[in-house]
Each structure stands twice: as C-alpha cells, then as structure tokens.
C-alpha cells in the first residue's frame, strides 16, 4: 500500500500507529480504530433507533475511526430470531437515518453489518447450504435450492442499498463465525454436490458473488468490509491456502477492507472471554495480511491503547477492532489521544452484561459501565444540592457509588477497613484468567483522585463515628461474610474458607474438597489447580492448553490437535448440593469454558451431595444414597455469603444498602456496580 499525505501527518507522540489516518481512496479514516459489531438489543426496543443514535453517537464523539453496527438480517429466514428488526421499509430507512446522522454530526463514520445467521438462526424458518443442524441450535435448517440461493444474494444486495439510502458509510458482510456464508465455505456444513458445493472453488462462490454484486449495486465510493474466517477452530474448517485464496477473491470482488473472524460459535475454545490473553489471535491476521493487498483488521481481546499500538507496530494488521471496550468506555479513543490512558475504564472480558445478556434475551450493558446502552435513561448530571456523603466499603459497589456521587459535585468520604480499595475484586484478581480485574481497580483509583474523594483506609467505622461527622447520606457497601454451613466438624483443622485461601494465602494440601460450586467455588478450584503461571498471560501457553495449531498446518487450526494443559499439582473435588450439572449457574457464554478448563486439569465434579461431617479421615458425604469418604488434606468452604449490616443499628443519617450488604446470594459485581452508580445518580 502507498502512503498518502494524510497518513504522513505528524505522528501521535505516544501512539503513532494507532492515530495514523487510513486512506481508503474515496474516504479517509482518522485513526486505526474500528468499533466492532455487537448486537445490543437496542435494535428491537420500542424507539430503538433513538437509543441506537445516542449509543453510537457517544462513541463517535469519543473518537472512534469507524463504527460497525450490530448485525441486521437481510431477510426473515436469515435474521437472528423472529423479532430481529430488518432494513426492509422506508420507515426503517428513516429510523436508521437518525442513527447515521447522529454519528456523522459527532464526527464519526459508521457501517452497517449485514448478518445472515443461516443454521444459527433461532427460528423454524432457518436455511443453510445443507440440512445439517448446529450443535448449539434446537432447530434444523432447510437446504436451499438454486433459486433460493439467488434470492439470498438479492436480499444481501437490497439490504446494502437500503443501508446506503439510510446514510451509512458502508456495510460489513459477515462471512465468519460459522454464519451463513461461512457455512457454504466449509465442508463441515456444505454437503452439496451442485455448483454451490463440492470442490472449494464452488463452496466459495456465494461469498464472492455476494461481495461482487453488492459492489456493483452500491458503486465504488462505499465501504465494503468482508469479515473473513481466518481460523475456524472447528474440524472440517478451512485450511491456510483456502483462506488465502478466498481472501484474494474477495479483494478482486470489490471489498475495501477485510476483517478477521476467529472461531465458529460452536467451537469449544474460548476466543474473547477474560481467560483469553490480550491480542491472542493477532498472529493469525499477521499471516494472512502478508498475502493480501487491501487493509486488514485484527480483533479479539484488544482492550488497551498500548496493546492496540503494539499490534499495529508489529505489522499484524492495518486496523484494530475493539467492540466491548466501547461498552466499557465510550471515550476510549479520545482519552488515549489526550494521553489519559490511565483514565480509561477497561473492558475486563467478563461477558456478564454484554454477551450473557444478549443470549438471555436481555438488553446489553457493561459490568464496569452500567450506562452502556442506557444513555437516554441513566444520566450522570451535576447535583442540584451538594450533600456530604459517606460511603462505607471500597469494593465495586462502594467505588461506583463514591465516584459517581463525587462526579456530580457531592462531597464524598470513602471508608474501608482494608489497606487498599477493591474489596472482593482483590480476591478475584488473583485467580488465573481474572487478571483484568486489576484494570477496574486502577480505573476507580484514578477516578477517586480526579474527583477529590477523601479516602480513609485501615479505618473501622462505627455508627457513632458516622453520626459525629454529620453526613447527609450514608451508603453502606460493607459487603459480605462467608456463610458457614451447619456441617458436623466444620471447626476441624482441615476446614478453610475461600478467604483463607485467596486472601490470607494459608497453605493448602495436595488433596482438596471444595464445598460449593458457584462462581467462588470455581474460582477457588481454578486458583488451586494452577501451578507456575496463568495461560491467560501467555499466548503460546494458551494455544497449547486448548489445542490450537499456530503453524497453520492443521485444518481449522484444531483438526488432529489435542489440548495440552499444564497438569494440576493437586487432586481437587468440586461438590454441590444441587443435582443439576455442576456449574450450570455460571455465565451463559463463559461457564462452559470454566468447566472445560477444570475438567482438563482433572478436577472432579460431583452434584447431588449431602454433607455429613468432617473428621480426621476427611469429608464424609452421601451421593445417590451411597456413603463416601473423601480422604482430603483440606475442605474449603465456598457455600455462599451473608450480608454485613451491623452499621445500620444506631445510624442517624439516611442510609442506603448496596452490593453484598443489600443482597449476598452470590457475589455479583455487575449488580453491585450498577446499584452503586444508579443510587449515586439520584442523590
């Protein structure tokens, strides 16, 4: 690629590659940051276009070079589910015009993603190249005939033209993640023997034809991004030469940019959750970029400007795609540009309020930023009357409340009996795969400084003390105490709580039984099963652990490969009273990976357990009416929590309970931060 005058402008002193413009010939992107596609649920809301306009405009104002919307189905059968809104009427075009106008007025550019889900559609009308049911979908697709395939192409063309009418700067054609076009490409899902199947040249005809004919329909001055599956992570996926061949054909067909797709949705390998190392898959993009001519975007777990800059400086890609980081902080780009990276609210890859919400039919938000997708509802405005506020407890709930209240102008004092802020996050961040929690504590610590919150650590607070200070409002974010179940021998020397293990670092033996298989139980098992390091901090170790080929010799990156996790130095048994699958209550999009990781390390999981007693012999249990003795060195209690509310007695000021002090059924940082933010926004 040649370098234009715009691209040769004075480089940014800290992030010269990130803030270098990208000339696409007919238009120039002001930086190398793409806000990747996310379905948020705003699309289906009443007056959803108003919410979308506010959501995307805030990110455009925050400096993103190019935004891609959540997926819009080209037709009924290709839409994600029957309620998915489409761009199939003048009214829909007018609504989307409000979105694009808002983005353009904020100084941004925006493309609309055309997403045909194929056999992933949650609908009885789903279609695919062949009648092969997806393992993650209860519905079996209908195999398209040739006439119906032509209609699918026409629907792509029509939707792109509608997007152009609505003022979009371009479209992204989704050809990865195991969706419709990807299903035609791979032998795994394409069992046809006509001109749309069989040999690879036939299987890639459809994506090429879609791009070529969309380009003919929209003209030359319209961005077409094609999302190319570069590493399928499923057996029967594409090999390296096939992906290169398709990428070159897509270039010739008229694509402006090629975006990277990693892994099908049915792949049993995590690709975007917090246990995945930062920028874990940019080596994939780098390999294909060398074979392609047009700009190439890389994606997956890029969440700080430093990581993004390193990726670009290495030459792994021409642009970086970040999706969830713009849920966490709409001003990510402008903060980086102004050398305020320490003020960025970093995405921790938890999936709890974004993907988990989408797959449960809820509106997307963000664990660390409850305003995401709620911009018109949750406003943080200057307080009409300045109050003197005490926040007791510097865990996630207390931090959110203190920072939000202070940002509105209130005088805030934050107390905690510990020697540092963070509460339960200080425990969680030690668990392998949860290192990103450090970023949330860094962010809140900086916000406390910026908003002049008085922080008093190592301080045991009493009601009398708070009364003497004359606070107008007291927010009790005092958290929880671990619940001790009524089991005979629970005081035995073998017995420990998760606090003993994760906070106080008490020595743990080689054989362990964990009572309680909720999030804390899984985290404790994860902590105890790891030895010398965390694969979440080492790309090569992560790929080895999950059996991913980094040489491009194995089809789909996994065919013939075997996971090779670092063996656990302990024998661990994870127990629960419920008879349901162990870990069933974990996050919808991450729980399977937690279970798989521990199973690969040999952790045994037993549901339907009755706890009888603990003695010198170990933990006595009954399972299915059969008595067993687990001869373990230690029994670790992860059996829930109780709220800490003792400060309520004797308080004179108006008080509010948030976080674990309000409800302690399960540690829930998402609810805690949301509660703290919303309460402080109303005071």
XYZ file of C-alpha atoms in Angstrom:
683
model
C 0.000 0.000 0.000
C 1.209 3.513 -0.778
C 1.287 6.166 1.940
C -0.837 9.279 1.390
C -0.247 12.824 2.617
C -2.908 12.384 5.302
C -1.183 9.268 6.553
C 2.155 11.118 6.692
C 0.816 13.754 9.116
C 2.740 14.400 12.335
C 2.550 11.165 14.330
C 0.959 10.969 17.746
C 3.722 11.165 20.387
C 2.517 8.089 22.318
C 0.527 6.016 19.838
C 1.888 6.891 16.380
C 0.443 3.835 14.640
C -2.950 3.964 16.341
C -3.586 7.573 15.359
C -2.256 7.392 11.824
C -5.085 8.063 9.314
C -6.049 5.312 6.879
C -6.724 6.425 3.303
C -9.260 4.159 1.582
C -9.070 6.091 -1.689
C -12.526 7.667 -1.680
C -12.536 8.412 2.052
C -10.063 8.590 4.927
C -10.453 7.131 8.398
C -8.996 9.440 11.050
C -7.365 6.613 13.019
C -6.877 2.857 13.012
C -9.634 2.025 15.496
C -12.733 0.105 14.466
C -15.610 -0.295 16.896
C -16.521 -3.879 16.093
C -20.027 -5.185 15.653
C -22.114 -6.056 18.712
C -25.795 -6.912 18.834
C -27.072 -4.938 21.812
C -30.834 -5.488 21.911
C -31.371 -1.771 21.256
C -32.305 -2.796 17.728
C -35.513 -4.483 18.946
C -36.550 -1.916 21.572
C -39.551 0.381 21.065
C -37.992 3.510 19.548
C -34.764 1.558 19.495
C -33.341 3.802 16.800
C -33.374 6.716 19.282
C -31.337 4.661 21.738
C -29.023 3.440 18.971
C -28.432 7.024 17.857
C -27.443 8.054 21.385
C -25.293 4.949 21.897
C -23.335 5.187 18.638
C -23.069 8.996 18.668
C -21.451 8.894 22.107
C -18.808 6.500 20.741
C -18.301 8.614 17.626
C -17.824 11.688 19.805
C -15.324 9.612 21.777
C -13.088 9.406 18.702
C -13.660 6.002 17.060
C -12.383 5.929 13.468
C -15.132 3.666 12.120
C -18.139 2.051 13.806
C -19.847 -1.183 12.719
C -23.385 -1.772 13.974
C -24.872 -4.943 15.356
C -25.976 -7.404 12.693
C -29.034 -6.635 10.582
C -30.614 -9.643 8.855
C -31.056 -9.486 5.064
C -34.332 -11.413 5.239
C -36.662 -13.167 7.660
C -35.017 -16.585 7.490
C -31.520 -15.151 7.895
C -32.288 -12.962 10.903
C -31.004 -13.928 14.335
C -34.512 -14.594 15.656
C -38.098 -13.821 14.574
C -38.127 -10.467 16.422
C -34.987 -9.144 14.684
C -35.584 -5.779 13.019
C -34.648 -5.513 9.353
C -33.991 -2.655 6.971
C -36.896 -3.596 4.721
C -39.072 -0.462 4.584
C -38.914 3.290 4.090
C -39.794 3.713 7.766
C -36.858 1.509 8.773
C -34.557 3.503 6.496
C -35.750 6.751 8.096
C -35.093 5.355 11.561
C -31.570 4.270 10.615
C -31.013 7.709 9.064
C -31.411 9.155 12.564
C -28.597 6.862 13.705
C -26.228 7.747 10.874
C -26.999 11.461 11.158
C -26.183 11.390 14.875
C -22.875 9.621 14.214
C -21.911 11.974 11.398
C -22.797 15.040 13.475
C -20.471 13.667 16.184
C -17.650 13.431 13.635
C -17.732 9.684 13.043
C -18.250 7.160 10.258
C -20.460 4.100 10.509
C -21.044 0.885 8.594
C -23.992 -1.469 8.996
C -23.292 -5.162 9.373
C -25.359 -7.488 7.205
C -25.670 -10.682 9.211
C -27.253 -13.794 7.750
C -27.143 -16.375 10.526
C -28.001 -19.434 8.399
C -28.251 -22.527 10.593
C -27.628 -20.439 13.703
C -30.956 -18.579 13.317
C -33.196 -19.185 16.305
C -36.235 -19.736 14.117
C -38.131 -22.561 12.475
C -37.580 -20.854 9.096
C -33.787 -21.155 9.154
C -31.912 -22.092 5.992
C -28.417 -23.319 5.141
C -26.400 -24.868 2.309
C -27.298 -28.315 3.677
C -29.764 -29.640 6.240
C -27.080 -30.004 8.928
C -28.238 -28.953 12.375
C -25.909 -26.835 14.513
C -24.986 -28.326 17.903
C -25.953 -25.052 19.584
C -29.399 -24.718 17.972
C -32.552 -26.814 18.538
C -33.783 -26.106 15.001
C -32.696 -27.996 11.882
C -32.197 -25.857 8.744
C -33.760 -26.327 5.336
C -31.275 -26.845 2.487
C -31.624 -24.095 -0.124
C -32.195 -24.851 -3.778
C -30.506 -22.829 -6.536
C -33.413 -20.430 -6.994
C -33.494 -19.746 -3.261
C -29.756 -19.116 -3.205
C -30.226 -16.460 -5.861
C -32.894 -14.854 -3.685
C -30.470 -14.793 -0.753
C -27.972 -12.891 -2.919
C -30.672 -10.427 -3.948
C -31.548 -9.873 -0.293
C -27.910 -9.038 0.523
C -27.878 -6.544 -2.357
C -31.181 -4.972 -1.330
C -30.081 -4.598 2.300
C -26.808 -2.951 1.263
C -28.704 -0.497 -0.936
C -31.087 0.255 1.930
C -28.099 0.907 4.183
C -26.732 3.330 1.597
C -30.084 5.156 1.485
C -30.019 5.364 5.284
C -26.728 7.249 5.159
C -24.340 4.518 6.218
C -20.760 4.933 5.014
C -20.628 1.259 4.147
C -21.565 -2.260 5.128
C -19.795 -5.179 6.728
C -20.696 -8.513 5.152
C -20.451 -11.203 7.810
C -18.620 -14.208 6.389
C -17.155 -15.719 9.557
C -18.007 -17.145 12.992
C -19.841 -20.063 11.376
C -22.656 -17.929 9.986
C -24.417 -18.409 6.617
C -21.628 -17.530 4.172
C -19.097 -19.405 6.318
C -21.428 -22.414 6.222
C -21.178 -22.514 2.421
C -17.377 -22.310 2.576
C -16.697 -25.248 4.928
C -17.126 -28.953 4.182
C -18.340 -29.297 7.758
C -21.649 -27.694 6.789
C -21.723 -27.747 2.974
C -22.585 -31.252 1.740
C -23.905 -30.126 -1.652
C -22.880 -31.667 -4.957
C -24.078 -28.884 -7.272
C -22.280 -25.714 -8.392
C -22.546 -24.293 -4.837
C -20.826 -27.278 -3.215
C -18.232 -29.988 -3.680
C -14.866 -28.527 -4.680
C -13.581 -25.478 -2.785
C -13.993 -23.206 -5.825
C -17.717 -23.979 -5.754
C -18.072 -23.611 -1.989
C -16.652 -20.067 -2.047
C -18.798 -18.916 -4.965
C -21.521 -17.497 -2.741
C -19.447 -15.076 -0.612
C -17.578 -13.910 -3.723
C -20.815 -13.415 -5.627
C -22.377 -11.507 -2.736
C -19.421 -9.097 -2.462
C -19.152 -8.636 -6.254
C -22.828 -7.893 -6.764
C -23.112 -5.678 -3.701
C -20.197 -3.644 -5.057
C -21.929 -3.310 -8.436
C -25.095 -2.125 -6.703
C -23.601 0.468 -4.326
C -20.862 1.921 -6.539
C -17.208 2.500 -5.800
C -17.452 5.136 -3.049
C -18.983 2.952 -0.375
C -17.050 0.921 2.185
C -17.446 -2.845 1.974
C -15.854 -4.740 4.849
C -15.802 -8.514 4.486
C -15.400 -10.478 7.707
C -13.241 -13.438 6.726
C -12.984 -16.530 8.935
C -9.219 -16.895 9.216
C -9.227 -19.596 11.914
C -12.429 -21.650 12.191
C -11.392 -23.628 15.305
C -13.680 -26.497 14.263
C -12.987 -29.742 12.453
C -13.954 -29.564 8.804
C -12.980 -25.900 8.658
C -10.773 -24.183 6.074
C -7.016 -24.572 5.791
C -4.477 -21.791 5.290
C -4.274 -21.934 1.485
C -8.053 -21.934 1.189
C -8.404 -18.835 3.360
C -5.733 -17.021 1.333
C -7.482 -17.996 -1.892
C -10.827 -16.707 -0.635
C -9.276 -13.506 0.708
C -7.730 -12.709 -2.682
C -11.011 -13.457 -4.453
C -12.879 -11.182 -2.042
C -10.361 -8.413 -2.813
C -10.968 -8.837 -6.538
C -14.732 -8.853 -5.988
C -14.566 -5.323 -4.575
C -14.081 -5.394 -0.802
C -12.500 -2.278 0.707
C -11.258 -3.902 3.923
C -11.004 -7.448 5.241
C -11.842 -8.025 8.904
C -10.671 -11.034 10.906
C -13.059 -13.676 12.199
C -11.801 -16.159 14.796
C -13.700 -19.325 15.691
C -17.211 -20.544 14.993
C -19.828 -20.056 17.683
C -19.998 -23.815 18.126
C -16.228 -24.081 18.675
C -15.335 -25.369 22.134
C -12.451 -22.951 22.532
C -12.775 -19.550 24.267
C -11.841 -16.646 21.984
C -12.995 -13.438 23.687
C -13.514 -14.129 27.406
C -11.182 -12.798 30.077
C -9.234 -16.093 30.247
C -8.024 -15.414 26.680
C -4.717 -13.484 26.589
C -4.762 -9.965 25.249
C -4.414 -9.804 21.449
C -4.211 -13.590 21.495
C -5.090 -14.083 17.830
C -3.335 -11.224 16.024
C -0.683 -13.701 14.801
C -3.433 -15.161 12.636
C -4.198 -11.823 10.982
C -0.485 -11.123 10.519
C -0.048 -14.314 8.498
C -2.914 -13.515 6.130
C -2.134 -9.790 5.903
C 1.165 -10.726 4.242
C -0.792 -12.420 1.440
C -3.433 -9.708 0.917
C -3.328 -6.237 -0.637
C -6.211 -4.285 0.908
C -6.235 -3.155 4.563
C -6.768 -5.919 7.103
C -8.356 -5.582 10.552
C -7.464 -7.764 13.525
C -9.682 -8.478 16.514
C -10.270 -10.328 19.794
C -9.193 -9.215 23.280
C -7.551 -5.930 22.353
C -8.607 -3.726 25.244
C -5.992 -1.023 25.885
C -4.356 1.551 23.606
C -0.929 0.123 24.486
C -1.937 -3.328 23.230
C -3.511 -1.841 20.102
C -0.387 0.213 19.366
C 1.874 -2.823 19.791
C -0.283 -4.883 17.417
C -0.090 -2.208 14.720
C 3.602 -1.501 15.315
C 4.381 -5.202 14.804
C 2.598 -5.068 11.469
C -0.019 -7.629 12.482
C -2.797 -5.530 10.934
C -3.738 -2.182 9.412
C -6.536 -1.553 11.936
C -7.623 -2.973 15.281
C -11.199 -3.927 16.083
C -12.453 -3.387 19.604
C -16.092 -3.974 20.424
C -16.735 -4.435 24.137
C -14.058 -1.877 25.136
C -16.508 0.731 23.800
C -19.204 -0.571 26.094
C -16.791 -0.094 28.974
C -15.732 3.412 27.913
C -17.221 5.469 25.084
C -14.266 7.883 25.344
C -11.570 5.216 24.982
C -10.026 6.784 21.862
C -10.096 10.422 22.900
C -8.617 9.571 26.304
C -5.762 7.740 24.573
C -5.296 10.632 22.171
C -5.086 13.088 25.076
C -2.523 10.893 26.895
C -5.071 9.957 29.554
C -4.985 6.191 29.105
C -4.947 5.783 32.888
C -8.487 7.199 32.893
C -9.906 4.555 30.532
C -12.486 2.219 32.031
C -11.079 -1.015 30.617
C -13.156 -3.948 29.371
C -12.357 -6.980 31.551
C -13.764 -9.548 29.095
C -16.272 -10.906 31.629
C -19.225 -11.197 29.168
C -21.648 -10.895 32.082
C -23.636 -7.857 30.982
C -22.994 -7.979 27.237
C -22.994 -11.420 25.601
C -24.703 -13.148 28.523
C -27.491 -10.577 28.293
C -27.856 -10.959 24.520
C -28.100 -14.746 24.707
C -30.650 -14.464 27.517
C -32.811 -12.013 25.572
C -31.868 -9.008 27.721
C -30.611 -5.575 26.770
C -26.826 -5.351 26.593
C -24.909 -3.246 29.083
C -21.477 -3.480 30.741
C -20.395 -4.725 34.156
C -17.928 -1.851 34.628
C -20.112 0.772 32.909
C -23.869 0.456 33.570
C -24.584 3.460 31.315
C -23.720 1.434 28.215
C -26.898 1.084 26.112
C -28.774 3.074 28.778
C -27.571 6.514 27.673
C -31.081 8.002 27.481
C -32.131 6.568 30.833
C -29.091 6.694 33.129
C -27.707 10.215 33.096
C -24.981 11.481 35.393
C -25.689 15.200 35.786
C -24.456 17.841 38.267
C -26.255 17.677 41.610
C -28.812 20.397 42.331
C -27.918 20.357 46.035
C -24.445 19.443 47.263
C -24.536 16.802 50.005
C -21.966 15.415 52.398
C -21.914 11.673 51.710
C -20.170 8.768 53.408
C -19.558 5.544 51.528
C -18.553 2.655 53.776
C -16.820 -0.146 51.909
C -14.478 0.276 48.939
C -15.490 -2.802 46.959
C -17.050 -2.497 43.490
C -20.386 -1.164 44.798
C -18.779 1.427 47.068
C -16.286 2.540 44.441
C -19.028 3.047 41.857
C -21.170 4.987 44.307
C -18.315 7.166 45.546
C -17.015 8.048 42.081
C -20.469 8.728 40.641
C -21.548 10.874 43.582
C -18.316 12.862 43.551
C -18.512 13.369 39.778
C -21.871 15.060 40.361
C -20.290 17.515 42.817
C -21.080 15.911 46.172
C -18.502 15.896 48.974
C -17.658 12.228 49.413
C -15.656 10.310 52.004
C -14.914 6.640 51.291
C -14.043 4.325 54.180
C -12.647 0.795 54.223
C -11.168 -1.383 56.958
C -8.652 -2.864 54.485
C -5.389 -1.206 53.454
C -6.458 -0.859 49.807
C -9.583 -0.334 47.757
C -11.184 -3.191 45.846
C -12.990 -5.431 48.303
C -13.789 -8.810 46.737
C -12.067 -7.728 43.493
C -8.757 -8.007 45.371
C -9.572 -11.671 45.872
C -10.912 -12.329 42.379
C -7.999 -10.693 40.563
C -5.604 -13.350 41.866
C -7.488 -16.117 40.069
C -5.775 -17.195 36.818
C -7.865 -15.785 33.999
C -9.136 -12.826 36.024
C -6.051 -10.630 35.920
C -8.073 -7.964 34.072
C -9.811 -7.096 37.357
C -6.653 -5.123 38.139
C -7.701 -2.675 35.427
C -11.022 -1.934 37.101
C -9.264 -1.157 40.375
C -6.740 1.018 38.542
C -9.604 2.908 36.873
C -11.557 3.505 40.079
C -8.422 4.519 41.981
C -7.703 7.150 39.350
C -11.303 8.389 39.393
C -11.164 8.782 43.174
C -8.159 11.075 42.660
C -9.726 13.052 39.812
C -12.951 13.698 41.730
C -11.269 14.540 45.041
C -12.864 11.752 47.055
C -11.454 11.598 50.587
C -10.313 8.004 51.042
C -9.790 6.639 54.558
C -8.325 3.133 54.555
C -7.433 0.951 57.530
C -10.478 2.505 59.187
C -13.012 0.542 61.214
C -16.211 2.577 61.038
C -18.915 2.750 63.718
C -22.401 4.257 63.611
C -21.389 6.747 66.311
C -18.424 7.882 64.241
C -20.598 8.460 61.186
C -23.151 10.343 63.284
C -20.447 12.611 64.705
C -19.283 13.547 61.192
C -22.751 14.836 60.304
C -23.191 13.143 56.949
C -26.354 13.882 54.978
C -26.363 10.420 53.379
C -24.593 7.181 54.268
C -24.115 4.487 51.657
C -23.372 1.107 53.191
C -21.359 -1.033 50.780
C -19.965 -3.142 53.592
C -20.074 -6.363 51.624
C -20.410 -9.890 52.941
C -19.090 -12.505 55.304
C -18.679 -16.088 54.082
C -21.534 -18.364 55.126
C -20.514 -21.357 57.228
C -22.853 -24.308 56.575
C -24.084 -26.354 59.567
C -21.946 -29.454 58.994
C -20.722 -31.573 61.870
C -16.998 -30.989 62.381
C -16.954 -27.730 60.444
C -14.451 -26.377 63.031
C -11.947 -29.117 62.165
C -8.387 -28.007 61.353
C -8.805 -29.334 57.801
C -11.560 -26.811 57.085
C -10.803 -23.440 55.495
C -12.837 -20.716 53.828
C -12.082 -19.328 50.384
C -10.977 -16.143 52.178
C -8.266 -18.163 53.938
C -7.057 -19.458 50.575
C -7.362 -16.457 48.278
C -6.799 -13.550 50.676
C -4.752 -14.866 53.580
C -2.765 -17.398 51.488
C -2.934 -20.140 54.073
C -1.164 -23.312 52.925
C -3.363 -25.867 51.164
C -2.629 -29.590 50.862
C -2.357 -31.771 47.769
C -5.875 -33.212 48.055
C -8.800 -30.813 48.346
C -12.587 -30.931 48.534
C -14.434 -27.703 47.739
C -17.938 -27.347 49.173
C -19.955 -25.136 46.841
C -19.727 -24.971 43.052
C -20.878 -21.444 42.361
C -18.589 -18.785 40.948
C -16.449 -18.685 44.091
C -16.043 -22.448 44.144
C -14.936 -22.473 40.516
C -12.543 -19.575 41.110
C -11.005 -21.352 44.104
C -10.588 -24.540 42.068
C -9.004 -22.522 39.252
C -6.605 -20.859 41.682
C -5.578 -24.140 43.316
C -5.247 -26.108 40.068
C -2.722 -23.736 38.502
C 0.936 -24.022 39.288
C 3.705 -21.956 37.743
C 1.689 -19.384 35.815
C -1.506 -18.322 34.092
C -2.151 -19.228 30.431
C -4.196 -16.015 30.270
C -0.894 -14.121 30.309
C 0.923 -16.262 27.729
C -0.396 -16.679 24.176
C 1.673 -19.763 23.368
C 0.654 -21.484 26.630
C -2.999 -20.658 25.993
C -2.860 -22.156 22.482
C -1.162 -25.259 23.854
C -3.705 -25.597 26.669
C -6.658 -25.547 24.253
C -5.024 -27.486 21.403
C -4.706 -24.722 18.796
C -2.196 -25.095 15.968
C -0.077 -21.968 15.453
C 1.672 -23.350 12.339
C -1.386 -23.329 10.026
C -0.720 -26.972 9.183
C -3.948 -28.324 10.707
C -7.339 -27.658 9.096
C -9.407 -25.160 11.067
C -6.472 -24.770 13.449
C -7.641 -27.761 15.507
C -8.114 -30.854 13.346
C -5.907 -33.599 14.762
C -4.786 -31.415 17.670
C -5.187 -32.267 21.361
C -5.399 -29.889 24.335
C -2.249 -29.968 26.462
C -2.999 -28.127 29.699
C -0.391 -27.808 32.405
C -1.290 -30.620 34.828
C -2.594 -29.662 38.250
C -0.339 -30.330 41.228
C -3.441 -31.060 43.342
C -6.314 -33.510 43.301
C -9.460 -31.391 43.586
C -13.108 -32.399 44.015
C -15.766 -29.735 43.438
C -19.045 -30.518 45.224
C -22.569 -29.115 45.193
C -25.893 -29.951 46.839
C -27.939 -29.335 43.695
C -28.498 -32.285 41.382
C -28.111 -30.133 38.254
C -24.897 -30.079 36.241
C -22.041 -28.618 38.237
C -21.508 -25.046 37.080
C -24.960 -24.708 35.491
C -25.406 -21.337 37.180
C -22.235 -19.805 35.729
C -22.300 -17.248 32.907
C -24.114 -18.465 29.798
C -21.242 -17.674 27.424
C -18.296 -18.395 29.729
C -19.443 -21.142 32.087
C -18.678 -23.932 29.616
C -15.070 -22.724 29.357
C -14.680 -22.654 33.156
C -15.949 -26.227 33.339
C -13.811 -27.385 30.418
C -10.661 -25.800 31.850
C -11.055 -27.514 35.219
C -12.003 -30.861 33.688
C -8.864 -30.733 31.532
C -6.889 -30.305 34.751
C -8.504 -33.348 36.278
C -10.865 -31.592 38.683
C -13.666 -33.989 39.638
C -17.181 -32.530 39.869
C -19.947 -34.167 41.908
C -23.558 -32.891 42.131
C -26.310 -34.054 44.480
C -24.066 -34.203 47.552
C -25.256 -34.448 51.158
C -22.568 -33.280 53.578
C -22.404 -35.386 56.732
C -19.288 -34.490 58.711
C -15.610 -33.593 58.666
C -13.118 -35.521 60.794
C -9.543 -36.771 60.700
C -10.446 -39.195 57.921
C -11.699 -36.406 55.642
C -15.092 -35.249 54.340
C -17.948 -37.701 54.779
C -20.651 -37.308 52.122
C -23.610 -39.164 50.677
C -24.268 -39.293 46.919
C -27.289 -41.130 45.497
C -27.818 -42.823 48.836
C -24.246 -44.114 48.962
C -21.865 -43.033 51.706
C -18.368 -41.924 50.693
C -15.328 -40.576 52.495
C -13.152 -38.088 50.608
C -9.717 -38.537 52.161
C -8.533 -34.969 51.648
C -5.987 -32.711 53.274
C -8.330 -29.738 53.257
C -12.020 -28.925 52.931
C -12.617 -25.450 51.547
C -15.950 -23.747 52.153
C -17.410 -21.777 49.232
C -21.033 -22.103 50.327
C -22.365 -18.598 49.871
C -22.317 -15.388 51.880
C -24.280 -13.360 54.401
C -24.656 -9.561 54.191
C -22.744 -7.348 56.634
C -25.229 -4.826 58.016
C -24.213 -4.196 61.617
C -23.700 -0.469 60.931
C -27.428 0.001 60.353
C -28.090 -0.028 64.103
C -27.785 3.461 65.560
C -27.297 5.440 62.356
C -28.947 8.876 62.397
C -28.419 9.785 58.738
C -30.411 8.446 55.826
C -28.689 5.250 54.766
C -28.731 3.024 51.681
C -27.638 -0.612 51.321
C -25.905 -1.632 48.100
C -23.904 -4.579 46.799
C -23.379 -7.562 49.074
C -24.689 -5.593 52.074
C -28.022 -5.417 50.281
C -28.137 -8.922 48.797
C -25.494 -11.606 49.229
C -26.951 -14.647 47.494
C -23.950 -14.744 45.170
C -21.102 -12.301 44.686
C -22.273 -10.152 41.789
C -20.049 -7.273 40.692
C -22.406 -6.444 37.834
C -25.298 -5.754 40.204
C -23.008 -4.057 42.721
C -21.588 -1.510 40.268
C -24.999 -0.930 38.700
C -26.588 -0.359 42.116
C -23.847 1.987 43.243
C -23.969 4.010 40.040
C -27.756 4.294 39.886
C -28.110 5.230 43.534
C -25.463 7.946 43.331
C -27.048 9.311 40.150
C -30.245 10.066 42.114
C -28.827 11.643 45.292
